[in-house]
Coordinates of C-alpha atoms and ligand atoms in Angstrom, one line a residue:
M9 CA -5.1 63.4 -134.4
D10 CA -2.0 65.4 -133.5
T11 CA 0.3 66.6 -136.3
E12 CA 3.2 64.2 -135.7
R13 CA 0.9 61.1 -135.6
A14 CA -0.9 62.3 -138.8
K15 CA 2.5 62.8 -140.5
K16 CA 3.7 59.3 -139.6
L17 CA 0.4 57.7 -140.7
R18 CA 0.5 59.6 -144.1
R19 CA 4.1 58.5 -144.7
D20 CA 3.5 54.9 -143.7
L21 CA 0.4 54.6 -145.8
L22 CA 1.8 56.2 -148.9
E23 CA 5.0 54.1 -148.7
W24 CA 2.9 51.0 -148.5
Y25 CA 0.7 52.1 -151.4
D26 CA 3.7 52.8 -153.6
S27 CA 5.0 49.3 -153.1
S28 CA 1.7 47.3 -152.8
A29 CA -1.0 49.0 -154.9
R30 CA -2.8 46.6 -157.2
S31 CA -2.4 47.2 -160.8
L32 CA -5.8 48.2 -162.1
P33 CA -6.7 49.3 -165.6
W34 CA -8.1 52.7 -164.6
R35 CA -4.9 53.4 -162.6
E36 CA -2.9 53.4 -165.9
K37 CA -3.5 56.8 -167.5
P38 CA -5.8 58.2 -164.8
T39 CA -7.5 60.8 -167.1
P40 CA -10.6 62.5 -165.6
Y41 CA -12.8 60.4 -168.0
R42 CA -11.2 57.1 -167.1
V43 CA -11.3 57.9 -163.4
W44 CA -14.9 59.0 -163.6
I45 CA -16.2 56.0 -165.5
S46 CA -14.3 53.6 -163.2
E47 CA -15.6 55.2 -160.0
I48 CA -19.2 55.0 -161.3
M49 CA -18.8 51.4 -162.2
L50 CA -17.2 50.6 -158.9
Q51 CA -20.2 51.8 -156.9
Q52 CA -21.9 48.6 -155.6
T53 CA -19.7 46.4 -157.8
R54 CA -16.5 44.5 -157.0
V55 CA -13.2 45.4 -158.6
E56 CA -12.7 42.1 -160.3
T57 CA -16.2 42.3 -161.9
V58 CA -15.6 45.9 -163.1
K59 CA -12.2 45.3 -164.8
P60 CA -13.6 43.7 -168.1
Y61 CA -16.5 46.1 -168.2
F62 CA -14.2 49.1 -167.9
E63 CA -11.9 47.8 -170.7
K64 CA -14.9 47.2 -172.9
F65 CA -16.4 50.6 -172.2
M66 CA -13.1 52.3 -173.0
R67 CA -12.9 50.4 -176.3
E68 CA -16.5 51.2 -177.4
V69 CA -17.0 54.6 -175.8
P70 CA -13.5 56.1 -175.7
T71 CA -14.3 59.8 -175.2
I72 CA -16.8 62.1 -173.5
E73 CA -18.0 63.2 -176.9
D74 CA -18.8 59.5 -177.8
L75 CA -20.7 59.0 -174.5
A76 CA -22.7 62.2 -175.1
V77 CA -24.1 61.0 -178.4
I78 CA -24.4 57.2 -177.8
N79 CA -27.7 55.6 -178.6
D80 CA -29.6 54.6 -175.5
D81 CA -29.8 50.9 -176.5
Q82 CA -26.1 50.8 -177.3
L83 CA -25.3 52.3 -173.9
M84 CA -27.4 49.7 -172.1
K85 CA -25.7 47.0 -174.1
V86 CA -22.2 48.2 -173.0
W87 CA -23.5 48.4 -169.4
E88 CA -25.4 45.1 -169.6
G89 CA -24.6 42.9 -166.5
L90 CA -23.4 45.7 -164.3
G91 CA -26.9 46.5 -163.0
Y92 CA -28.0 49.8 -161.4
Y93 CA -28.8 51.1 -164.9
S94 CA -29.5 54.6 -163.7
R95 CA -25.8 55.0 -163.3
A96 CA -25.3 54.6 -167.0
K97 CA -28.1 57.0 -167.8
N98 CA -26.5 59.6 -165.5
L99 CA -23.2 59.1 -167.2
K100 CA -24.7 60.0 -170.6
R101 CA -26.5 63.1 -169.2
A102 CA -23.4 64.3 -167.5
A103 CA -21.4 63.8 -170.7
Q104 CA -23.9 65.9 -172.6
I105 CA -23.6 68.7 -170.1
I106 CA -19.8 68.5 -170.3
V107 CA -19.9 68.8 -174.1
E108 CA -22.5 71.7 -174.0
K109 CA -21.1 73.6 -171.0
Y110 CA -17.4 72.8 -170.9
N111 CA -16.6 72.1 -174.5
G112 CA -16.1 68.4 -173.9
V113 CA -13.4 68.9 -171.3
F114 CA -14.1 67.4 -167.9
P115 CA -14.4 70.3 -165.4
A116 CA -11.6 70.7 -162.9
E117 CA -13.4 72.7 -160.3
L118 CA -14.9 70.8 -157.4
E119 CA -18.2 72.7 -157.5
E120 CA -18.6 72.0 -161.2
I121 CA -17.7 68.3 -160.7
Q122 CA -20.3 68.0 -157.9
S123 CA -23.0 69.6 -160.1
L124 CA -22.9 66.8 -162.7
P125 CA -25.7 64.2 -162.6
G126 CA -24.8 61.0 -160.7
I127 CA -21.9 62.5 -158.9
G128 CA -22.2 62.6 -155.1
P129 CA -19.7 63.6 -152.5
Y130 CA -17.7 60.4 -152.8
T131 CA -17.3 60.4 -156.6
A132 CA -16.5 64.1 -156.6
G133 CA -13.8 63.5 -154.0
A134 CA -12.4 60.6 -155.9
V135 CA -12.4 62.3 -159.4
G136 CA -11.3 65.6 -157.9
S137 CA -8.4 64.1 -155.9
I138 CA -7.2 61.4 -158.3
A139 CA -7.6 63.3 -161.6
F140 CA -7.0 66.8 -160.5
G141 CA -5.1 66.5 -157.2
I142 CA -7.7 68.5 -155.3
P143 CA -7.0 67.9 -151.5
I144 CA -10.5 66.6 -150.6
P145 CA -11.6 63.3 -149.0
A146 CA -13.2 60.4 -150.9
V147 CA -15.1 58.5 -148.3
D148 CA -16.5 55.1 -149.4
G149 CA -17.4 52.0 -147.4
N150 CA -13.8 50.9 -147.2
V151 CA -12.7 54.3 -145.8
L152 CA -15.6 54.4 -143.3
R153 CA -14.4 51.1 -141.9
V154 CA -10.7 51.9 -141.8
I155 CA -11.2 55.3 -140.1
T156 CA -13.7 54.0 -137.5
R157 CA -11.2 51.2 -136.6
L158 CA -8.2 53.6 -136.8
T159 CA -9.9 56.0 -134.3
G160 CA -11.5 53.2 -132.2
S161 CA -15.0 54.6 -132.9
Y162 CA -18.2 52.6 -132.3
E163 CA -20.3 55.2 -134.1
D164 CA -22.8 53.8 -136.7
I165 CA -21.2 54.3 -140.1
H166 CA -24.7 54.4 -141.8
E167 CA -25.5 57.7 -139.9
K168 CA -25.0 60.9 -141.8
E169 CA -23.3 62.5 -138.8
T170 CA -20.7 59.7 -138.6
K171 CA -19.9 60.1 -142.3
T172 CA -19.4 63.8 -141.8
E173 CA -17.1 63.2 -138.8
I174 CA -15.1 60.6 -140.8
S175 CA -14.8 63.0 -143.7
K176 CA -13.3 65.6 -141.3
V177 CA -10.8 63.1 -139.9
V178 CA -9.7 62.2 -143.5
Q179 CA -9.5 65.9 -144.4
D180 CA -7.1 66.4 -141.4
I181 CA -4.8 63.6 -142.2
L182 CA -4.9 63.8 -146.0
S183 CA -1.7 64.4 -148.0
T184 CA -2.1 67.7 -149.7
Q185 CA 0.7 66.8 -152.1
R186 CA -0.7 63.4 -153.1
A187 CA -4.4 63.6 -152.3
G188 CA -5.4 61.1 -155.0
D189 CA -2.9 58.5 -153.9
F190 CA -3.7 59.0 -150.3
N191 CA -7.5 58.5 -150.9
Q192 CA -6.7 55.4 -153.0
A193 CA -4.3 54.1 -150.4
L194 CA -7.1 54.3 -147.7
M195 CA -9.5 52.5 -150.0
E196 CA -6.9 49.9 -151.0
L197 CA -6.1 49.3 -147.3
G198 CA -9.8 48.7 -146.7
A199 CA -10.1 46.3 -149.6
T200 CA -7.1 44.2 -149.0
I201 CA -5.9 44.5 -145.3
C202 CA -8.6 46.2 -143.2
V203 CA -11.2 43.9 -144.8
P204 CA -14.9 44.0 -144.3
N205 CA -15.6 40.3 -143.7
G206 CA -13.6 38.4 -141.1
A207 CA -10.8 39.8 -139.0
P208 CA -8.6 42.7 -140.2
K209 CA -5.1 41.6 -141.1
C210 CA -3.5 43.9 -138.6
E211 CA -0.2 42.0 -138.7
H212 CA 0.3 43.2 -142.3
C213 CA -1.1 46.7 -141.8
P214 CA 1.3 49.7 -142.5
I215 CA -0.6 51.9 -140.0
Q216 CA -0.9 49.4 -137.2
R217 CA 1.0 51.6 -134.8
S218 CA -1.3 54.5 -135.3
C219 CA -4.4 52.5 -135.0
E220 CA -6.5 52.9 -131.8
G221 CA -8.8 50.0 -132.7
H222 CA -5.8 47.6 -132.9
Q223 CA -4.0 49.1 -129.9
Q224 CA -7.2 48.6 -127.8
G225 CA -7.9 45.2 -129.2
I226 CA -11.4 46.2 -130.4
A227 CA -10.7 46.4 -134.2
Q228 CA -12.8 43.3 -134.9
E229 CA -15.9 44.7 -133.2
I230 CA -15.8 47.8 -135.4
P231 CA -17.7 49.1 -137.3
M232 CA -20.8 48.2 -135.3
K233 CA -23.3 46.2 -137.4
T234 CA -26.8 47.5 -137.7
P235 CA -29.6 45.0 -138.6
K236 CA -30.4 45.0 -142.3
K237 CA -33.9 46.1 -143.4
L238 CA -35.9 43.2 -144.9
R239 CA -36.4 43.4 -148.7
R240 CA -39.9 43.2 -150.2
I241 CA -40.4 39.9 -152.0
E242 CA -42.2 39.7 -155.4
K243 CA -43.1 36.4 -157.0
L244 CA -42.9 36.4 -160.8
T245 CA -43.5 33.9 -163.6
V246 CA -41.2 34.6 -166.6
F247 CA -42.1 33.4 -170.1
I248 CA -39.5 32.5 -172.8
I249 CA -41.9 32.4 -175.7
K250 CA -40.4 31.1 -179.0
V251 CA -41.5 30.9 -182.6
K252 CA -38.8 29.2 -184.6
D253 CA -35.8 31.5 -184.1
R254 CA -37.8 34.5 -182.7
I255 CA -38.2 35.3 -179.1
A256 CA -40.9 37.6 -177.4
L257 CA -39.4 40.6 -175.6
R258 CA -41.0 43.7 -174.3
R259 CA -39.8 47.1 -173.1
R260 CA -40.2 48.1 -169.5
P261 CA -41.9 51.5 -168.7
E262 CA -40.1 54.8 -169.1
E263 CA -39.8 55.3 -165.4
G264 CA -39.0 53.2 -162.3
L265 CA -37.0 50.0 -161.8
L266 CA -34.9 49.0 -164.8
A267 CA -36.6 51.7 -166.8
K268 CA -36.8 51.3 -170.6
L269 CA -34.8 48.0 -170.6
W270 CA -36.0 45.0 -172.6
E271 CA -37.2 42.0 -170.8
F272 CA -38.9 38.6 -171.1
P273 CA -42.7 39.0 -170.6
H274 CA -43.7 38.0 -167.1
V275 CA -46.6 38.2 -164.6
Q276 CA -46.9 38.6 -160.9
G277 CA -47.3 35.4 -158.9
H278 CA -46.2 31.8 -159.6
L279 CA -48.4 30.3 -162.2
S280 CA -49.0 26.5 -162.6
T281 CA -48.7 25.0 -166.1
E282 CA -52.6 25.2 -166.5
E283 CA -52.6 28.9 -165.4
C284 CA -49.8 29.6 -167.8
L285 CA -51.7 28.0 -170.6
A286 CA -54.8 30.0 -169.8
Y287 CA -52.8 33.2 -169.7
L288 CA -51.4 32.4 -173.2
Q289 CA -54.7 31.4 -174.7
K290 CA -56.3 34.7 -173.5
R291 CA -53.7 36.4 -175.8
K292 CA -54.4 34.0 -178.7
L293 CA -50.9 32.4 -178.2
L294 CA -51.4 28.7 -178.8
P295 CA -48.4 26.7 -177.5
N296 CA -47.4 23.3 -178.8
N297 CA -45.1 22.8 -175.8
I298 CA -44.7 24.3 -172.3
Q299 CA -41.6 23.4 -170.4
P300 CA -41.1 24.5 -166.7
L301 CA -37.6 26.1 -166.2
G302 CA -37.3 26.1 -162.5
P303 CA -36.7 28.9 -160.0
S304 CA -34.3 31.8 -160.0
K305 CA -33.8 34.7 -157.5
H306 CA -32.5 38.2 -158.0
L307 CA -31.8 40.7 -155.3
F308 CA -32.2 44.5 -155.8
T309 CA -31.5 46.9 -153.0
H310 CA -35.0 46.9 -151.5
L311 CA -36.6 44.1 -153.4
E312 CA -36.2 40.4 -154.2
W313 CA -37.6 38.8 -157.3
H314 CA -38.4 35.1 -156.7
M315 CA -39.0 33.8 -160.2
I316 CA -40.1 30.6 -161.9
G317 CA -40.0 30.3 -165.7
Y318 CA -41.6 28.5 -168.6
C319 CA -40.2 27.9 -172.0
I320 CA -43.1 28.1 -174.5
Q321 CA -43.0 27.0 -178.1
L322 CA -45.5 28.4 -180.5
D323 CA -46.2 27.1 -184.1
E324 CA -47.2 30.5 -185.4
L325 CA -46.1 34.0 -184.7
V326 CA -48.9 36.2 -183.4
E327 CA -48.5 40.0 -183.6
T328 CA -49.5 41.7 -180.4
E329 CA -48.9 45.1 -179.0
E330 CA -47.5 43.7 -175.8
V331 CA -44.3 42.1 -177.3
S332 CA -41.8 42.4 -180.1
W333 CA -40.5 39.2 -181.8
L334 CA -36.8 39.4 -182.1
G335 CA -34.1 37.1 -183.5
V336 CA -31.7 35.5 -180.9
T337 CA -28.5 37.0 -182.6
E338 CA -30.2 40.4 -182.8
I339 CA -31.0 40.2 -179.0
N340 CA -27.5 39.1 -178.1
D341 CA -25.8 41.8 -180.3
Q342 CA -28.1 44.8 -179.7
Y343 CA -30.4 44.4 -176.8
S344 CA -29.5 44.5 -173.1
L345 CA -31.5 42.2 -170.8
P346 CA -31.3 43.0 -167.1
T347 CA -29.1 40.6 -165.1
A348 CA -32.2 39.6 -163.2
F349 CA -33.1 37.4 -166.2
K350 CA -29.6 35.9 -166.7
Q351 CA -30.8 32.4 -165.5
Y352 CA -33.5 32.3 -168.2
K353 CA -31.5 33.9 -171.1
K354 CA -29.8 30.5 -171.8
Y355 CA -33.2 29.1 -172.9
M356 CA -33.6 31.5 -175.8
Ligands
SF4_421 FE1 -7.4 48.0 -139.8 FE2 -5.9 46.5 -138.1 FE3 -4.8 48.3 -139.8 FE4 -6.2 49.1 -137.7 S1 -4.3 48.0 -137.7 S2 -6.3 50.0 -139.8 S3 -7.8 47.6 -137.7 S4 -5.9 46.5 -140.4

Protein backbone atom coordinates (compact mmCIF):
# COMPACT_ATOMS: atom_id res chain seq x y z
CA MET A 1 0.00 0.00 0.00
CA ASP A 2 1.48 3.37 -0.95
CA THR A 3 2.32 5.87 1.76
CA GLU A 4 -0.45 8.35 1.01
CA ARG A 5 -3.14 5.67 1.00
CA ALA A 6 -1.80 4.19 4.24
CA LYS A 7 -1.78 7.64 5.83
CA LYS A 8 -5.39 8.27 4.88
CA LEU A 9 -6.48 4.86 6.10
CA ARG A 10 -4.72 5.41 9.45
CA ARG A 11 -6.33 8.80 9.91
CA ASP A 12 -9.84 7.63 8.95
CA LEU A 13 -9.63 4.54 11.12
CA LEU A 14 -8.34 6.34 14.20
CA GLU A 15 -10.88 9.17 13.87
CA TRP A 16 -13.65 6.61 13.69
CA TYR A 17 -12.23 4.72 16.68
CA ASP A 18 -12.00 7.90 18.77
CA SER A 19 -15.65 8.63 18.20
CA SER A 20 -17.13 5.11 18.08
CA ALA A 21 -15.08 2.75 20.26
CA ARG A 22 -17.21 0.67 22.62
CA SER A 23 -16.66 1.38 26.27
CA LEU A 24 -15.21 -1.85 27.69
CA PRO A 25 -14.02 -2.39 31.27
CA TRP A 26 -10.44 -3.26 30.27
CA ARG A 27 -10.17 -0.09 28.19
CA GLU A 28 -10.49 1.97 31.36
CA LYS A 29 -7.08 2.04 33.04
CA PRO A 30 -5.31 -0.15 30.45
CA THR A 31 -2.52 -1.33 32.77
CA PRO A 32 -0.41 -4.23 31.48
CA TYR A 33 -2.11 -6.58 33.97
CA ARG A 34 -5.64 -5.61 32.94
CA VAL A 35 -4.83 -5.72 29.22
CA TRP A 36 -3.13 -9.12 29.60
CA ILE A 37 -6.00 -10.72 31.57
CA SER A 38 -8.63 -9.35 29.19
CA GLU A 39 -6.75 -10.51 26.09
CA ILE A 40 -6.39 -14.04 27.46
CA MET A 41 -10.09 -14.11 28.41
CA LEU A 42 -11.11 -12.82 24.98
CA GLN A 43 -9.43 -15.73 23.19
CA GLN A 44 -12.26 -17.94 21.90
CA THR A 45 -14.80 -16.00 23.98
CA ARG A 46 -17.19 -13.18 23.07
CA VAL A 47 -16.77 -9.66 24.49
CA GLU A 48 -20.19 -9.67 26.18
CA THR A 49 -19.42 -12.97 27.93
CA VAL A 50 -16.01 -11.78 29.09
CA LYS A 51 -17.16 -8.49 30.69
CA PRO A 52 -18.55 -9.91 34.00
CA TYR A 53 -15.71 -12.45 34.26
CA PHE A 54 -13.15 -9.71 33.85
CA GLU A 55 -14.75 -7.54 36.56
CA LYS A 56 -14.92 -10.53 38.92
CA PHE A 57 -11.31 -11.50 38.23
CA MET A 58 -10.12 -7.96 38.93
CA ARG A 59 -12.07 -7.92 42.22
CA GLU A 60 -10.83 -11.29 43.41
CA VAL A 61 -7.32 -11.34 41.92
CA PRO A 62 -6.41 -7.64 41.68
CA THR A 63 -2.63 -7.92 41.20
CA ILE A 64 0.04 -10.06 39.57
CA GLU A 65 1.27 -10.99 43.07
CA ASP A 66 -2.22 -12.25 43.98
CA LEU A 67 -2.36 -14.31 40.81
CA ALA A 68 1.06 -15.84 41.45
CA VAL A 69 0.01 -17.26 44.83
CA ILE A 70 -3.66 -18.09 44.20
CA ASN A 71 -4.73 -21.57 45.18
CA ASP A 72 -5.46 -23.75 42.10
CA ASP A 73 -9.06 -24.53 43.11
CA GLN A 74 -9.74 -20.85 43.80
CA LEU A 75 -8.31 -19.95 40.38
CA MET A 76 -10.52 -22.52 38.66
CA LYS A 77 -13.49 -21.13 40.57
CA VAL A 78 -12.87 -17.57 39.29
CA TRP A 79 -12.41 -18.96 35.79
CA GLU A 80 -15.38 -21.34 35.98
CA GLY A 81 -17.62 -20.97 32.93
CA LEU A 82 -14.98 -19.45 30.64
CA GLY A 83 -13.69 -22.85 29.49
CA TYR A 84 -10.25 -23.56 28.00
CA TYR A 85 -8.86 -23.91 31.52
CA SER A 86 -5.26 -24.19 30.35
CA ARG A 87 -5.45 -20.42 29.77
CA ALA A 88 -5.97 -19.85 33.51
CA LYS A 89 -3.15 -22.22 34.43
CA ASN A 90 -0.78 -20.40 32.07
CA LEU A 91 -1.80 -17.07 33.60
CA LYS A 92 -0.73 -18.29 37.03
CA ARG A 93 2.56 -19.73 35.73
CA ALA A 94 3.29 -16.46 33.91
CA ALA A 95 2.47 -14.45 37.06
CA GLN A 96 4.91 -16.59 39.07
CA ILE A 97 7.63 -15.91 36.50
CA ILE A 98 6.88 -12.16 36.55
CA VAL A 99 7.17 -12.13 40.36
CA GLU A 100 10.38 -14.19 40.41
CA LYS A 101 12.15 -12.70 37.41
CA TYR A 102 10.77 -9.17 37.09
CA ASN A 103 9.96 -8.28 40.70
CA GLY A 104 6.22 -8.44 40.03
CA VAL A 105 6.35 -5.80 37.29
CA PHE A 106 4.97 -6.86 33.90
CA PRO A 107 7.93 -6.80 31.46
CA ALA A 108 7.87 -4.04 28.86
CA GLU A 109 10.19 -5.64 26.28
CA LEU A 110 8.54 -7.59 23.45
CA GLU A 111 10.92 -10.54 23.74
CA GLU A 112 10.25 -10.86 27.45
CA ILE A 113 6.48 -10.61 26.94
CA GLN A 114 6.61 -13.31 24.26
CA SER A 115 8.57 -15.65 26.50
CA LEU A 116 5.77 -15.85 29.11
CA PRO A 117 3.58 -18.99 29.15
CA GLY A 118 0.33 -18.71 27.20
CA ILE A 119 1.43 -15.62 25.27
CA GLY A 120 1.59 -16.15 21.51
CA PRO A 121 2.27 -13.57 18.79
CA TYR A 122 -1.26 -12.11 18.94
CA THR A 123 -1.34 -11.57 22.72
CA ALA A 124 2.24 -10.24 22.72
CA GLY A 125 1.20 -7.77 20.00
CA ALA A 126 -1.93 -6.73 21.87
CA VAL A 127 -0.29 -6.30 25.29
CA GLY A 128 2.87 -4.77 23.78
CA SER A 129 1.02 -2.21 21.71
CA ILE A 130 -1.90 -1.37 24.04
CA ALA A 131 -0.05 -1.34 27.36
CA PHE A 132 3.41 -0.19 26.23
CA GLY A 133 2.85 1.49 22.85
CA ILE A 134 5.24 -0.88 21.03
CA PRO A 135 4.52 -0.48 17.28
CA ILE A 136 3.77 -4.11 16.45
CA PRO A 137 0.71 -5.77 14.89
CA ALA A 138 -1.86 -7.77 16.89
CA VAL A 139 -3.51 -10.02 14.34
CA ASP A 140 -6.60 -11.88 15.54
CA GLY A 141 -9.49 -13.35 13.54
CA ASN A 142 -11.12 -9.93 13.13
CA VAL A 143 -7.95 -8.39 11.77
CA LEU A 144 -7.38 -11.31 9.38
CA ARG A 145 -10.84 -10.75 7.93
CA VAL A 146 -10.57 -6.95 7.69
CA ILE A 147 -7.17 -7.04 6.01
CA THR A 148 -8.03 -9.75 3.46
CA ARG A 149 -11.11 -7.73 2.50
CA LEU A 150 -9.17 -4.48 2.53
CA THR A 151 -6.55 -5.91 0.17
CA GLY A 152 -9.06 -7.96 -1.87
CA SER A 153 -7.14 -11.15 -1.09
CA TYR A 154 -8.63 -14.64 -1.55
CA GLU A 155 -5.80 -16.31 0.41
CA ASP A 156 -6.83 -18.84 3.08
CA ILE A 157 -6.61 -17.06 6.44
CA HIS A 158 -5.98 -20.37 8.22
CA GLU A 159 -2.64 -20.75 6.43
CA LYS A 160 0.47 -19.68 8.31
CA GLU A 161 1.87 -17.87 5.24
CA THR A 162 -1.32 -15.79 4.91
CA LYS A 163 -1.12 -14.78 8.57
CA THR A 164 2.51 -13.75 8.09
CA GLU A 165 1.58 -11.72 5.01
CA ILE A 166 -1.28 -9.99 6.84
CA SER A 167 1.02 -9.19 9.75
CA LYS A 168 3.35 -7.48 7.28
CA VAL A 169 0.48 -5.42 5.83
CA VAL A 170 -0.56 -4.31 9.34
CA GLN A 171 3.05 -3.50 10.22
CA ASP A 172 3.20 -1.26 7.11
CA ILE A 173 0.04 0.68 7.83
CA LEU A 174 0.29 0.72 11.65
CA SER A 175 0.35 4.06 13.45
CA THR A 176 3.67 4.25 15.25
CA GLN A 177 2.33 7.02 17.51
CA ARG A 178 -0.84 5.19 18.52
CA ALA A 179 -0.07 1.52 17.91
CA GLY A 180 -2.41 0.22 20.63
CA ASP A 181 -5.36 2.30 19.45
CA PHE A 182 -4.68 1.36 15.84
CA ASN A 183 -4.68 -2.37 16.63
CA GLN A 184 -7.82 -2.01 18.72
CA ALA A 185 -9.48 0.03 15.97
CA LEU A 186 -8.87 -2.75 13.43
CA MET A 187 -10.29 -5.34 15.82
CA GLU A 188 -13.24 -3.10 16.66
CA LEU A 189 -13.96 -2.58 12.97
CA GLY A 190 -13.93 -6.36 12.47
CA ALA A 191 -16.24 -6.91 15.42
CA THR A 192 -18.80 -4.22 14.64
CA ILE A 193 -18.67 -3.23 10.92
CA CYS A 194 -16.60 -5.66 8.87
CA VAL A 195 -18.47 -8.49 10.58
CA PRO A 196 -17.81 -12.24 10.26
CA ASN A 197 -21.36 -13.46 9.73
CA GLY A 198 -23.47 -11.88 7.05
CA ALA A 199 -22.55 -9.00 4.80
CA PRO A 200 -19.98 -6.40 5.91
CA LYS A 201 -21.61 -3.04 6.68
CA CYS A 202 -19.50 -1.17 4.11
CA GLU A 203 -21.90 1.80 4.04
CA HIS A 204 -20.84 2.61 7.64
CA CYS A 205 -17.17 1.78 7.20
CA PRO A 206 -14.61 4.55 7.79
CA ILE A 207 -12.06 2.97 5.43
CA GLN A 208 -14.47 2.12 2.64
CA ARG A 209 -12.62 4.27 0.10
CA SER A 210 -9.34 2.47 0.78
CA CYS A 211 -10.91 -0.99 0.57
CA GLU A 212 -10.13 -3.13 -2.50
CA GLY A 213 -12.68 -5.77 -1.57
CA HIS A 214 -15.43 -3.17 -1.46
CA GLN A 215 -14.28 -1.31 -4.60
CA GLN A 216 -14.19 -4.58 -6.57
CA GLY A 217 -17.53 -5.77 -5.13
CA ILE A 218 -15.98 -8.96 -3.74
CA ALA A 219 -15.91 -8.16 -0.01
CA GLN A 220 -18.65 -10.60 0.81
CA GLU A 221 -16.79 -13.53 -0.77
CA ILE A 222 -13.77 -12.86 1.46
CA PRO A 223 -12.28 -14.50 3.44
CA MET A 224 -12.60 -17.81 1.60
CA LYS A 225 -14.24 -20.44 3.74
CA THR A 226 -12.43 -23.74 4.22
CA PRO A 227 -14.48 -26.80 5.22
CA LYS A 228 -14.37 -27.44 8.97
CA LYS A 229 -12.82 -30.63 10.27
CA LEU A 230 -15.35 -32.97 11.85
CA ARG A 231 -15.18 -33.31 15.62
CA ARG A 232 -14.87 -36.74 17.27
CA ILE A 233 -18.05 -37.70 19.10
CA GLU A 234 -17.97 -39.30 22.57
CA LYS A 235 -21.15 -40.60 24.18
CA LEU A 236 -21.24 -40.31 27.97
CA THR A 237 -23.62 -41.17 30.79
CA VAL A 238 -23.37 -38.68 33.66
CA PHE A 239 -24.42 -39.55 37.24
CA ILE A 240 -25.68 -37.02 39.76
CA ILE A 241 -25.47 -39.24 42.83
CA LYS A 242 -27.02 -37.81 46.00
CA VAL A 243 -27.14 -38.85 49.64
CA LYS A 244 -29.18 -36.29 51.58
CA ASP A 245 -27.37 -32.99 50.87
CA ARG A 246 -24.16 -34.65 49.65
CA ILE A 247 -23.18 -35.08 46.00
CA ALA A 248 -20.55 -37.39 44.51
CA LEU A 249 -17.78 -35.56 42.65
CA ARG A 250 -14.42 -36.77 41.43
CA ARG A 251 -11.28 -35.07 40.20
CA ARG A 252 -10.13 -35.45 36.60
CA PRO A 253 -6.57 -36.69 35.87
CA GLU A 254 -3.55 -34.39 36.23
CA GLU A 255 -3.05 -34.13 32.47
CA GLY A 256 -5.25 -33.80 29.39
CA LEU A 257 -8.71 -32.40 28.75
CA LEU A 258 -10.07 -30.34 31.71
CA ALA A 259 -7.09 -31.53 33.78
CA LYS A 260 -7.56 -31.60 37.58
CA LEU A 261 -11.08 -30.13 37.47
CA TRP A 262 -13.89 -31.62 39.54
CA GLU A 263 -16.71 -33.37 37.71
CA PHE A 264 -19.75 -35.60 38.11
CA PRO A 265 -18.83 -39.27 37.75
CA HIS A 266 -19.60 -40.53 34.28
CA VAL A 267 -18.91 -43.47 31.97
CA GLN A 268 -18.46 -43.93 28.25
CA GLY A 269 -21.56 -44.86 26.28
CA HIS A 270 -25.26 -44.26 26.86
CA LEU A 271 -26.48 -46.60 29.60
CA SER A 272 -30.08 -47.77 29.99
CA THR A 273 -31.62 -47.54 33.48
CA GLU A 274 -30.87 -51.28 34.00
CA GLU A 275 -27.24 -50.84 32.94
CA CYS A 276 -26.99 -47.81 35.21
CA LEU A 277 -28.31 -49.88 38.14
CA ALA A 278 -25.81 -52.67 37.42
CA TYR A 279 -22.97 -50.12 37.31
CA LEU A 280 -23.98 -48.74 40.72
CA GLN A 281 -24.50 -52.14 42.33
CA LYS A 282 -21.02 -53.21 41.27
CA ARG A 283 -19.78 -50.30 43.39
CA LYS A 284 -22.05 -51.22 46.31
CA LEU A 285 -24.12 -48.08 45.73
CA LEU A 286 -27.75 -49.04 46.27
CA PRO A 287 -30.14 -46.45 44.89
CA ASN A 288 -33.72 -45.96 46.09
CA ASN A 289 -34.51 -43.86 43.02
CA ILE A 290 -33.07 -43.39 39.52
CA GLN A 291 -34.38 -40.53 37.40
CA PRO A 292 -33.32 -40.03 33.77
CA LEU A 293 -32.30 -36.39 33.11
CA GLY A 294 -32.29 -36.24 29.36
CA PRO A 295 -29.59 -35.37 26.84
CA SER A 296 -27.03 -32.58 26.75
CA LYS A 297 -24.29 -31.73 24.28
CA HIS A 298 -20.99 -29.91 24.77
CA LEU A 299 -18.56 -28.89 22.01
CA PHE A 300 -14.81 -28.75 22.52
CA THR A 301 -12.47 -27.73 19.69
CA HIS A 302 -11.94 -31.25 18.36
CA LEU A 303 -14.47 -33.20 20.35
CA GLU A 304 -18.21 -33.36 21.09
CA TRP A 305 -19.62 -34.86 24.25
CA HIS A 306 -23.10 -36.25 23.68
CA MET A 307 -24.35 -36.87 27.20
CA ILE A 308 -27.34 -38.38 28.92
CA GLY A 309 -27.76 -38.14 32.68
CA TYR A 310 -29.32 -39.89 35.67
CA CYS A 311 -30.15 -38.43 39.04
CA ILE A 312 -29.54 -41.16 41.61
CA GLN A 313 -30.75 -41.04 45.19
CA LEU A 314 -28.99 -43.25 47.77
CA ASP A 315 -30.13 -43.99 51.32
CA GLU A 316 -26.66 -44.39 52.68
CA LEU A 317 -23.35 -42.77 52.02
CA VAL A 318 -20.76 -45.31 50.84
CA GLU A 319 -17.11 -44.28 51.03
CA THR A 320 -15.23 -45.20 47.85
CA GLU A 321 -11.88 -44.13 46.46
CA GLU A 322 -13.50 -43.06 43.21
CA VAL A 323 -15.51 -40.11 44.51
CA SER A 324 -15.68 -37.48 47.26
CA TRP A 325 -19.00 -36.63 48.90
CA LEU A 326 -19.41 -32.86 49.03
CA GLY A 327 -22.12 -30.48 50.22
CA VAL A 328 -24.01 -28.48 47.58
CA THR A 329 -23.09 -25.09 49.11
CA GLU A 330 -19.48 -26.18 49.39
CA ILE A 331 -19.49 -27.16 45.69
CA ASN A 332 -21.11 -23.91 44.61
CA ASP A 333 -18.71 -21.78 46.68
CA GLN A 334 -15.42 -23.56 46.24
CA TYR A 335 -15.41 -26.08 43.41
CA SER A 336 -15.40 -25.32 39.71
CA LEU A 337 -17.29 -27.74 37.53
CA PRO A 338 -16.57 -27.56 33.80
CA THR A 339 -19.20 -25.80 31.68
CA ALA A 340 -19.72 -29.13 29.91
CA PHE A 341 -21.80 -30.26 32.93
CA LYS A 342 -23.79 -27.03 33.24
CA GLN A 343 -27.03 -28.71 32.16
CA TYR A 344 -26.79 -31.28 34.98
CA LYS A 345 -25.58 -28.94 37.72
CA LYS A 346 -29.12 -27.76 38.40
CA TYR A 347 -30.08 -31.28 39.57
CA MET A 348 -27.61 -31.19 42.49
FE1 LIG B 1 -14.89 -4.38 5.45
FE2 LIG B 1 -16.57 -3.17 3.76
FE3 LIG B 1 -14.98 -1.73 5.35
FE4 LIG B 1 -13.95 -3.10 3.33
S1 LIG B 1 -15.40 -1.39 3.21
S2 LIG B 1 -13.15 -3.01 5.39
S3 LIG B 1 -15.26 -4.90 3.35
S4 LIG B 1 -16.65 -3.10 6.00
